[in-house]
């Protein structure tokens, strides 16, 4: 039973009740220590099973299996040889409480005082109360009954140790726990029986204590520096992310193309200049955090818990939100630029068509309101009627243009054009005017048809001219609009389609020229008749507003615009060919860089699993990988430059590759993060090896064992692989023991064991780490067994900087016997290991 030896200070003579109370109080204090609690679980479970197996049963979980009281009563019957009252067999809570109460009543009947242990705590699975109860049972039924020369076995052993070590200086054995911490008691016992083995006169207790304190304080100072550095870097990175996310999430569109282009340039500057350093900071922050936690674990310090909102997971979550906001921002910018281009094109088209229509419609209402037919001759009335028919033909020809103007205005409204109010006002005026023209045209026609019965003469040649000239004039106006129309294309196929359409238009020009000559022949025939018959009327056509000069001018204009359109289409074709070369150039580089990044990721993954040599060799190989990757950065920069050229040329789709610049960027950042994380893992292994004294041969053996049972060769073992590995190494595993080990190597319950967790487990039980009790004992030596220490004592025994460190952080001592300037070294030592707050 030496594994559960309590560590209280005993008097040489005390009665049985005092013995039990002191042991119990000591046990309650030790239960606050998680490491001690685990040891007690294991020891107490083994002790209980050694008795329960006599009854053909055992327990797996000490706080769960005693909750219903049945096995607890059975344990008491086995160790006492007496029968307890018949247990309740129900499964309700009150049945369980009744069974536990029967067991506790039996323990109390044996003169054992149960302090603060009730049936409810045992039924609820309170581990501390359950362990305290088992320790009480052990004291009463196992240890207390042992006696030597009218004292208990424990008291006799303690008395023997005190007598043997009495002649030695600096040795005061009062218990089996703290009195042995400095090693002088053990050295005294060895020297008493084998003085040839140890030169006791050379042992210095104060020097040992001072060295321990210096070591502990140096580790703590370095850890505090790393914690402050982590907090600072985390705050700066989170603040940058907090400022950047609203900017990336802002989807408020600008009204002009220049403003949107400025936003695009700002985003590209962010991608090239501002984000890459932050990626490095984030990676370095994770590395610093892992290194700090490893150092804390090695020095037996509590794990570092960053301030609220500054955990690595919080930073990763904030970075993920940043990536999510960034993901759609560039696409939104480019879509907005396309939309604004489309809007500007539509707006210009609207203005051209509206101006053409307004020019045509100007004065038409006044003409339709005229009553010139009332005083006209029959010939003039007929002329007016024919003129009106020509106007109706012209009006019908303009119907399509008005509908186009309304459709363009509607599309501008749907696309949220910034000047939609003025567009709507202008469109409404055109539509209102068009409605009035339709009404006035109908009224004038009705009036002319009434007069038509009185008029019978009309000049057929003028009428024929008007009927043919008006459509031809509209055709020329439409042709001029088409020839001057702006076009936006993004591929060779689109520009080829426009070129084909233009060639088809040019093929119709000979036919149009024949129509023009026919119309001119009609007008020439009119002039010839007037001259031949000496008619005294104007040679102007009363049925049409289109003149021969206007036709000649517009025809010349069409012929001038055709070669200009040819040139602009050919220039655009050349530009699209250049864009296609950019696409192919980018695709060739992306198709080479993308697989290269993937191959490097696979090489790093294989190297982290397959390398079994010295850790320094692994580090050199990984550094070489990192050097090669950094040298490859020029290819990424060149690809980024080509991508920028493509974006500036507004080239959006690339059918020659499946890799986008976003894929390359993400892969490159992931590659940098992976190599940095792998290097950090090896550095952590080196740190663990050096801190725990592991030889390179042991590290190679650990790696060989790990790789042997890593069936998937992915650097991870599942639970079954890990169980097989432990069995092969000689571990006798029960389910409870294996579950306990898994809580150490897989605390997050991810179902896998990493190589670092495997090393930590293999070296944990042999590690030589300091504890708060050891530091307190060392300070007590420096203080000459006083419960406090003075500043001058610290300056005398410790180096100046570490003495000043203690003086600055130690709270004032306020206990019994306090003097001015007394410092509480016990509270200070407990705070170093996270057991209390200063």
PDB file of C-alpha atoms in Angstrom, residues 88-321:
ATOM      1  CA  UNK A  88     -32.682  -2.606  -2.312  1.00  0.00           C
ATOM      2  CA  UNK A  89     -32.836  -3.965  -5.861  1.00  0.00           C
ATOM      3  CA  UNK A  90     -34.725  -1.043  -7.448  1.00  0.00           C
ATOM      4  CA  UNK A  91     -33.130   1.297  -9.999  1.00  0.00           C
ATOM      5  CA  UNK A  92     -34.689   4.539  -8.812  1.00  0.00           C
ATOM      6  CA  UNK A  93     -32.540   7.237  -7.202  1.00  0.00           C
ATOM      7  CA  UNK A  94     -33.994   6.681  -3.705  1.00  0.00           C
ATOM      8  CA  UNK A  95     -33.088   2.951  -3.980  1.00  0.00           C
ATOM      9  CA  UNK A  96     -29.472   3.857  -4.714  1.00  0.00           C
ATOM     10  CA  UNK A  97     -29.343   6.400  -1.858  1.00  0.00           C
ATOM     11  CA  UNK A  98     -30.774   3.781   0.535  1.00  0.00           C
ATOM     12  CA  UNK A  99     -28.059   1.236  -0.426  1.00  0.00           C
ATOM     13  CA  UNK A 100     -25.236   3.776  -0.043  1.00  0.00           C
ATOM     14  CA  UNK A 101     -26.645   4.879   3.331  1.00  0.00           C
ATOM     15  CA  UNK A 102     -26.568   1.247   4.510  1.00  0.00           C
ATOM     16  CA  UNK A 103     -22.866   1.050   3.595  1.00  0.00           C
ATOM     17  CA  UNK A 104     -22.070   4.398   5.243  1.00  0.00           C
ATOM     18  CA  UNK A 105     -23.999   3.410   8.400  1.00  0.00           C
ATOM     19  CA  UNK A 106     -21.925   0.234   8.615  1.00  0.00           C
ATOM     20  CA  UNK A 107     -18.680   2.228   8.295  1.00  0.00           C
ATOM     21  CA  UNK A 108     -19.847   4.638  11.016  1.00  0.00           C
ATOM     22  CA  UNK A 109     -20.736   1.695  13.248  1.00  0.00           C
ATOM     23  CA  UNK A 110     -17.044   0.756  13.234  1.00  0.00           C
ATOM     24  CA  UNK A 111     -16.117   4.060  14.889  1.00  0.00           C
ATOM     25  CA  UNK A 112     -15.096   5.818  11.672  1.00  0.00           C
ATOM     26  CA  UNK A 113     -15.958   9.523  11.372  1.00  0.00           C
ATOM     27  CA  UNK A 114     -17.217  10.421   7.856  1.00  0.00           C
ATOM     28  CA  UNK A 115     -16.626  14.140   7.382  1.00  0.00           C
ATOM     29  CA  UNK A 116     -18.757  15.775   4.621  1.00  0.00           C
ATOM     30  CA  UNK A 117     -19.368  12.424   2.841  1.00  0.00           C
ATOM     31  CA  UNK A 118     -23.065  11.786   2.132  1.00  0.00           C
ATOM     32  CA  UNK A 119     -24.982   9.232   0.124  1.00  0.00           C
ATOM     33  CA  UNK A 120     -26.122  11.892  -2.406  1.00  0.00           C
ATOM     34  CA  UNK A 121     -22.520  12.730  -3.395  1.00  0.00           C
ATOM     35  CA  UNK A 122     -21.697   9.047  -3.992  1.00  0.00           C
ATOM     36  CA  UNK A 123     -24.922   8.481  -6.033  1.00  0.00           C
ATOM     37  CA  UNK A 124     -24.196  11.637  -8.077  1.00  0.00           C
ATOM     38  CA  UNK A 125     -20.720  10.306  -8.983  1.00  0.00           C
ATOM     39  CA  UNK A 126     -18.718  12.940  -7.059  1.00  0.00           C
ATOM     40  CA  UNK A 127     -15.226  11.615  -7.686  1.00  0.00           C
ATOM     41  CA  UNK A 128     -13.573  13.499  -4.811  1.00  0.00           C
ATOM     42  CA  UNK A 129     -16.095  12.240  -2.242  1.00  0.00           C
ATOM     43  CA  UNK A 130     -15.926   8.687  -3.639  1.00  0.00           C
ATOM     44  CA  UNK A 131     -12.117   8.602  -3.402  1.00  0.00           C
ATOM     45  CA  UNK A 132     -12.269  10.041   0.130  1.00  0.00           C
ATOM     46  CA  UNK A 133     -14.717   7.324   1.165  1.00  0.00           C
ATOM     47  CA  UNK A 134     -12.500   4.549  -0.288  1.00  0.00           C
ATOM     48  CA  UNK A 135      -9.434   6.010   1.497  1.00  0.00           C
ATOM     49  CA  UNK A 136     -11.421   6.003   4.760  1.00  0.00           C
ATOM     50  CA  UNK A 137     -12.304   2.319   4.199  1.00  0.00           C
ATOM     51  CA  UNK A 138      -8.650   1.485   3.471  1.00  0.00           C
ATOM     52  CA  UNK A 139      -7.512   3.244   6.661  1.00  0.00           C
ATOM     53  CA  UNK A 140     -10.086   1.456   8.795  1.00  0.00           C
ATOM     54  CA  UNK A 141      -9.995  -2.053   7.340  1.00  0.00           C
ATOM     55  CA  UNK A 142      -6.472  -2.328   5.854  1.00  0.00           C
ATOM     56  CA  UNK A 143      -3.929   0.027   7.442  1.00  0.00           C
ATOM     57  CA  UNK A 144      -5.294   0.766  10.910  1.00  0.00           C
ATOM     58  CA  UNK A 145      -5.359  -2.882  11.987  1.00  0.00           C
ATOM     59  CA  UNK A 146      -1.627  -3.307  11.312  1.00  0.00           C
ATOM     60  CA  UNK A 147       0.460  -2.664  14.438  1.00  0.00           C
ATOM     61  CA  UNK A 148       4.101  -2.993  15.453  1.00  0.00           C
ATOM     62  CA  UNK A 149       5.130  -2.757  19.132  1.00  0.00           C
ATOM     63  CA  UNK A 150       1.789  -1.233  20.081  1.00  0.00           C
ATOM     64  CA  UNK A 151       1.963   1.381  17.262  1.00  0.00           C
ATOM     65  CA  UNK A 152       0.616   1.261  13.756  1.00  0.00           C
ATOM     66  CA  UNK A 153       2.896   0.055  10.974  1.00  0.00           C
ATOM     67  CA  UNK A 154       3.067   3.507   9.528  1.00  0.00           C
ATOM     68  CA  UNK A 155       3.875   5.174  12.841  1.00  0.00           C
ATOM     69  CA  UNK A 156       6.621   2.645  13.518  1.00  0.00           C
ATOM     70  CA  UNK A 157       8.234   3.203  10.114  1.00  0.00           C
ATOM     71  CA  UNK A 158       8.096   6.987  10.568  1.00  0.00           C
ATOM     72  CA  UNK A 159       9.686   6.682  14.039  1.00  0.00           C
ATOM     73  CA  UNK A 160      12.479   4.465  12.649  1.00  0.00           C
ATOM     74  CA  UNK A 161      13.263   7.025   9.929  1.00  0.00           C
ATOM     75  CA  UNK A 162      13.376   9.844  12.492  1.00  0.00           C
ATOM     76  CA  UNK A 163      15.772   7.936  14.742  1.00  0.00           C
ATOM     77  CA  UNK A 164      18.124   6.964  11.897  1.00  0.00           C
ATOM     78  CA  UNK A 165      18.376  10.519  10.528  1.00  0.00           C
ATOM     79  CA  UNK A 166      18.473  12.374  13.862  1.00  0.00           C
ATOM     80  CA  UNK A 167      22.283  12.993  13.852  1.00  0.00           C
ATOM     81  CA  UNK A 168      22.249  14.574  10.377  1.00  0.00           C
ATOM     82  CA  UNK A 169      22.020  18.326   9.817  1.00  0.00           C
ATOM     83  CA  UNK A 170      19.239  19.827   7.664  1.00  0.00           C
ATOM     84  CA  UNK A 171      17.175  16.613   7.961  1.00  0.00           C
ATOM     85  CA  UNK A 172      13.774  16.740   9.712  1.00  0.00           C
ATOM     86  CA  UNK A 173      11.539  13.752   8.825  1.00  0.00           C
ATOM     87  CA  UNK A 174       7.924  14.551   9.792  1.00  0.00           C
ATOM     88  CA  UNK A 175       5.944  12.663   7.126  1.00  0.00           C
ATOM     89  CA  UNK A 176       6.263  10.475   4.063  1.00  0.00           C
ATOM     90  CA  UNK A 177       5.648  13.286   1.532  1.00  0.00           C
ATOM     91  CA  UNK A 178       7.175  16.764   1.731  1.00  0.00           C
ATOM     92  CA  UNK A 179      10.001  15.791   4.129  1.00  0.00           C
ATOM     93  CA  UNK A 180      11.686  13.817   1.326  1.00  0.00           C
ATOM     94  CA  UNK A 181      11.444  16.422  -1.457  1.00  0.00           C
ATOM     95  CA  UNK A 182      14.998  17.833  -1.207  1.00  0.00           C
ATOM     96  CA  UNK A 183      16.620  14.354  -1.175  1.00  0.00           C
ATOM     97  CA  UNK A 184      18.693  14.998   1.968  1.00  0.00           C
ATOM     98  CA  UNK A 185      16.585  12.589   4.060  1.00  0.00           C
ATOM     99  CA  UNK A 186      17.136   9.755   1.590  1.00  0.00           C
ATOM    100  CA  UNK A 187      20.869  10.556   1.375  1.00  0.00           C
ATOM    101  CA  UNK A 188      21.041  10.485   5.205  1.00  0.00           C
ATOM    102  CA  UNK A 189      19.452   7.000   5.358  1.00  0.00           C
ATOM    103  CA  UNK A 190      21.881   5.712   2.693  1.00  0.00           C
ATOM    104  CA  UNK A 191      24.875   7.258   4.434  1.00  0.00           C
ATOM    105  CA  UNK A 192      23.780   5.814   7.817  1.00  0.00           C
ATOM    106  CA  UNK A 193      23.951   2.259   6.422  1.00  0.00           C
ATOM    107  CA  UNK A 194      26.546   2.665   3.596  1.00  0.00           C
ATOM    108  CA  UNK A 195      28.749   5.713   4.300  1.00  0.00           C
ATOM    109  CA  UNK A 196      31.072   4.586   1.485  1.00  0.00           C
ATOM    110  CA  UNK A 197      28.440   5.442  -1.119  1.00  0.00           C
ATOM    111  CA  UNK A 198      27.788   9.136  -0.291  1.00  0.00           C
ATOM    112  CA  UNK A 199      29.957  11.964   1.092  1.00  0.00           C
ATOM    113  CA  UNK A 200      27.240  13.642   3.158  1.00  0.00           C
ATOM    114  CA  UNK A 201      29.463  16.568   4.180  1.00  0.00           C
ATOM    115  CA  UNK A 202      29.496  17.882   0.596  1.00  0.00           C
ATOM    116  CA  UNK A 203      25.680  18.178   0.329  1.00  0.00           C
ATOM    117  CA  UNK A 204      24.348  21.771   0.445  1.00  0.00           C
ATOM    118  CA  UNK A 205      20.627  22.189   0.968  1.00  0.00           C
ATOM    119  CA  UNK A 206      20.533  25.950   0.473  1.00  0.00           C
ATOM    120  CA  UNK A 207      22.513  25.762  -2.772  1.00  0.00           C
ATOM    121  CA  UNK A 208      20.160  23.101  -4.120  1.00  0.00           C
ATOM    122  CA  UNK A 209      17.125  25.203  -3.193  1.00  0.00           C
ATOM    123  CA  UNK A 210      18.579  28.386  -4.732  1.00  0.00           C
ATOM    124  CA  UNK A 211      19.446  26.601  -7.969  1.00  0.00           C
ATOM    125  CA  UNK A 212      15.944  25.175  -8.195  1.00  0.00           C
ATOM    126  CA  UNK A 213      14.368  28.581  -7.597  1.00  0.00           C
ATOM    127  CA  UNK A 214      16.620  30.200 -10.237  1.00  0.00           C
ATOM    128  CA  UNK A 215      15.680  27.528 -12.725  1.00  0.00           C
ATOM    129  CA  UNK A 216      11.973  27.835 -12.013  1.00  0.00           C
ATOM    130  CA  UNK A 217      12.000  31.637 -12.164  1.00  0.00           C
ATOM    131  CA  UNK A 218      14.001  31.702 -15.417  1.00  0.00           C
ATOM    132  CA  UNK A 219      11.497  29.363 -17.064  1.00  0.00           C
ATOM    133  CA  UNK A 220       8.582  31.421 -15.748  1.00  0.00           C
ATOM    134  CA  UNK A 221      10.108  34.716 -16.979  1.00  0.00           C
ATOM    135  CA  UNK A 222      10.583  33.317 -20.480  1.00  0.00           C
ATOM    136  CA  UNK A 223       7.047  31.918 -20.514  1.00  0.00           C
ATOM    137  CA  UNK A 224       5.593  35.291 -19.459  1.00  0.00           C
ATOM    138  CA  UNK A 225       7.513  37.008 -22.244  1.00  0.00           C
ATOM    139  CA  UNK A 226       6.124  34.552 -24.819  1.00  0.00           C
ATOM    140  CA  UNK A 227       2.595  35.018 -23.440  1.00  0.00           C
ATOM    141  CA  UNK A 228       2.848  38.818 -23.714  1.00  0.00           C
ATOM    142  CA  UNK A 229       4.242  38.519 -27.257  1.00  0.00           C
ATOM    143  CA  UNK A 230       1.377  36.205 -28.253  1.00  0.00           C
ATOM    144  CA  UNK A 231      -1.228  38.576 -26.790  1.00  0.00           C
ATOM    145  CA  UNK A 232       0.284  41.526 -28.651  1.00  0.00           C
ATOM    146  CA  UNK A 233       0.497  39.767 -32.020  1.00  0.00           C
ATOM    147  CA  UNK A 234      -2.996  38.303 -31.640  1.00  0.00           C
ATOM    148  CA  UNK A 235      -4.469  41.723 -30.788  1.00  0.00           C
ATOM    149  CA  UNK A 236      -2.800  43.364 -33.785  1.00  0.00           C
ATOM    150  CA  UNK A 237      -3.895  40.619 -36.200  1.00  0.00           C
ATOM    151  CA  UNK A 238      -7.497  40.542 -34.903  1.00  0.00           C
ATOM    152  CA  UNK A 239      -7.681  44.347 -35.087  1.00  0.00           C
ATOM    153  CA  UNK A 240      -6.494  44.261 -38.715  1.00  0.00           C
ATOM    154  CA  UNK A 241      -9.081  41.591 -39.557  1.00  0.00           C
ATOM    155  CA  UNK A 242     -11.775  43.585 -37.748  1.00  0.00           C
ATOM    156  CA  UNK A 243     -10.964  46.664 -39.851  1.00  0.00           C
ATOM    157  CA  UNK A 244     -10.641  44.745 -43.131  1.00  0.00           C
ATOM    158  CA  UNK A 245     -13.822  42.606 -43.066  1.00  0.00           C
ATOM    159  CA  UNK A 246     -16.297  45.569 -43.215  1.00  0.00           C
ATOM    160  CA  UNK A 247     -14.338  46.956 -46.159  1.00  0.00           C
ATOM    161  CA  UNK A 248     -14.557  43.622 -48.028  1.00  0.00           C
ATOM    162  CA  UNK A 249     -18.223  43.177 -47.102  1.00  0.00           C
ATOM    163  CA  UNK A 250     -19.148  46.620 -48.406  1.00  0.00           C
ATOM    164  CA  UNK A 251     -21.065  45.974 -51.626  1.00  0.00           C
ATOM    165  CA  UNK A 252     -22.217  49.549 -52.197  1.00  0.00           C
ATOM    166  CA  UNK A 253     -21.790  50.128 -55.953  1.00  0.00           C
ATOM    167  CA  UNK A 254     -20.337  53.341 -57.337  1.00  0.00           C
ATOM    168  CA  UNK A 255     -22.137  55.353 -59.979  1.00  0.00           C
ATOM    169  CA  UNK A 256     -19.172  55.868 -62.315  1.00  0.00           C
ATOM    170  CA  UNK A 257     -16.707  53.554 -64.041  1.00  0.00           C
ATOM    171  CA  UNK A 258     -13.745  55.532 -62.665  1.00  0.00           C
ATOM    172  CA  UNK A 259     -14.869  55.021 -59.072  1.00  0.00           C
ATOM    173  CA  UNK A 260     -15.316  51.271 -59.569  1.00  0.00           C
ATOM    174  CA  UNK A 261     -11.905  51.002 -61.238  1.00  0.00           C
ATOM    175  CA  UNK A 262     -10.432  52.754 -58.178  1.00  0.00           C
ATOM    176  CA  UNK A 263     -12.072  50.133 -55.936  1.00  0.00           C
ATOM    177  CA  UNK A 264     -10.604  47.355 -58.073  1.00  0.00           C
ATOM    178  CA  UNK A 265      -7.115  48.878 -57.830  1.00  0.00           C
ATOM    179  CA  UNK A 266      -7.480  49.182 -54.034  1.00  0.00           C
ATOM    180  CA  UNK A 267      -8.453  45.498 -53.818  1.00  0.00           C
ATOM    181  CA  UNK A 268      -5.466  44.446 -55.927  1.00  0.00           C
ATOM    182  CA  UNK A 269      -3.165  46.481 -53.672  1.00  0.00           C
ATOM    183  CA  UNK A 270      -4.695  44.674 -50.691  1.00  0.00           C
ATOM    184  CA  UNK A 271      -4.017  41.294 -52.317  1.00  0.00           C
ATOM    185  CA  UNK A 272      -0.441  42.124 -53.324  1.00  0.00           C
ATOM    186  CA  UNK A 273       0.790  44.295 -50.446  1.00  0.00           C
ATOM    187  CA  UNK A 274      -1.398  44.090 -47.346  1.00  0.00           C
ATOM    188  CA  UNK A 275      -2.610  40.486 -47.058  1.00  0.00           C
ATOM    189  CA  UNK A 276       0.634  38.450 -47.619  1.00  0.00           C
ATOM    190  CA  UNK A 277       2.371  39.867 -44.486  1.00  0.00           C
ATOM    191  CA  UNK A 278      -0.728  39.078 -42.443  1.00  0.00           C
ATOM    192  CA  UNK A 279      -0.690  35.483 -43.703  1.00  0.00           C
ATOM    193  CA  UNK A 280       2.878  35.214 -42.396  1.00  0.00           C
ATOM    194  CA  UNK A 281       1.848  36.788 -39.078  1.00  0.00           C
ATOM    195  CA  UNK A 282      -1.004  34.320 -38.658  1.00  0.00           C
ATOM    196  CA  UNK A 283       1.288  31.363 -39.355  1.00  0.00           C
ATOM    197  CA  UNK A 284       3.936  32.698 -36.963  1.00  0.00           C
ATOM    198  CA  UNK A 285       1.276  33.248 -34.288  1.00  0.00           C
ATOM    199  CA  UNK A 286       0.215  29.583 -34.461  1.00  0.00           C
ATOM    200  CA  UNK A 287       3.868  28.494 -34.282  1.00  0.00           C
ATOM    201  CA  UNK A 288       4.516  30.719 -31.238  1.00  0.00           C
ATOM    202  CA  UNK A 289       1.389  29.394 -29.511  1.00  0.00           C
ATOM    203  CA  UNK A 290       2.375  25.738 -30.075  1.00  0.00           C
ATOM    204  CA  UNK A 291       5.953  26.407 -28.921  1.00  0.00           C
ATOM    205  CA  UNK A 292       4.720  28.173 -25.769  1.00  0.00           C
ATOM    206  CA  UNK A 293       2.316  25.340 -24.897  1.00  0.00           C
ATOM    207  CA  UNK A 294       5.095  22.800 -25.383  1.00  0.00           C
ATOM    208  CA  UNK A 295       7.420  24.741 -23.061  1.00  0.00           C
ATOM    209  CA  UNK A 296       4.685  25.065 -20.441  1.00  0.00           C
ATOM    210  CA  UNK A 297       3.924  21.353 -20.630  1.00  0.00           C
ATOM    211  CA  UNK A 298       7.616  20.431 -20.364  1.00  0.00           C
ATOM    212  CA  UNK A 299       8.103  22.703 -17.315  1.00  0.00           C
ATOM    213  CA  UNK A 300       4.952  21.286 -15.644  1.00  0.00           C
ATOM    214  CA  UNK A 301       3.194  24.649 -15.889  1.00  0.00           C
ATOM    215  CA  UNK A 302      -0.539  24.971 -16.601  1.00  0.00           C
ATOM    216  CA  UNK A 303      -1.465  25.449 -20.239  1.00  0.00           C
ATOM    217  CA  UNK A 304      -1.529  29.034 -21.479  1.00  0.00           C
ATOM    218  CA  UNK A 305      -5.072  30.349 -21.851  1.00  0.00           C
ATOM    219  CA  UNK A 306      -5.070  33.535 -23.964  1.00  0.00           C
ATOM    220  CA  UNK A 307      -7.402  36.418 -23.224  1.00  0.00           C
ATOM    221  CA  UNK A 308     -11.026  36.041 -24.245  1.00  0.00           C
ATOM    222  CA  UNK A 309     -11.400  36.146 -28.015  1.00  0.00           C
ATOM    223  CA  UNK A 310      -7.665  35.595 -28.693  1.00  0.00           C
ATOM    224  CA  UNK A 311      -7.510  31.802 -28.840  1.00  0.00           C
ATOM    225  CA  UNK A 312      -5.964  30.223 -31.936  1.00  0.00           C
ATOM    226  CA  UNK A 313      -9.453  29.000 -32.808  1.00  0.00           C
ATOM    227  CA  UNK A 314     -10.781  32.572 -32.491  1.00  0.00           C
ATOM    228  CA  UNK A 315      -8.071  33.838 -34.844  1.00  0.00           C
ATOM    229  CA  UNK A 316      -8.788  30.983 -37.276  1.00  0.00           C
ATOM    230  CA  UNK A 317     -12.500  31.809 -37.157  1.00  0.00           C
ATOM    231  CA  UNK A 318     -11.821  35.509 -37.779  1.00  0.00           C
ATOM    232  CA  UNK A 319      -9.465  34.597 -40.663  1.00  0.00           C
ATOM    233  CA  UNK A 320     -12.155  32.329 -42.129  1.00  0.00           C
ATOM    234  CA  UNK A 321     -14.644  35.201 -42.000  1.00  0.00           C
TER     235      UNK A 321
END
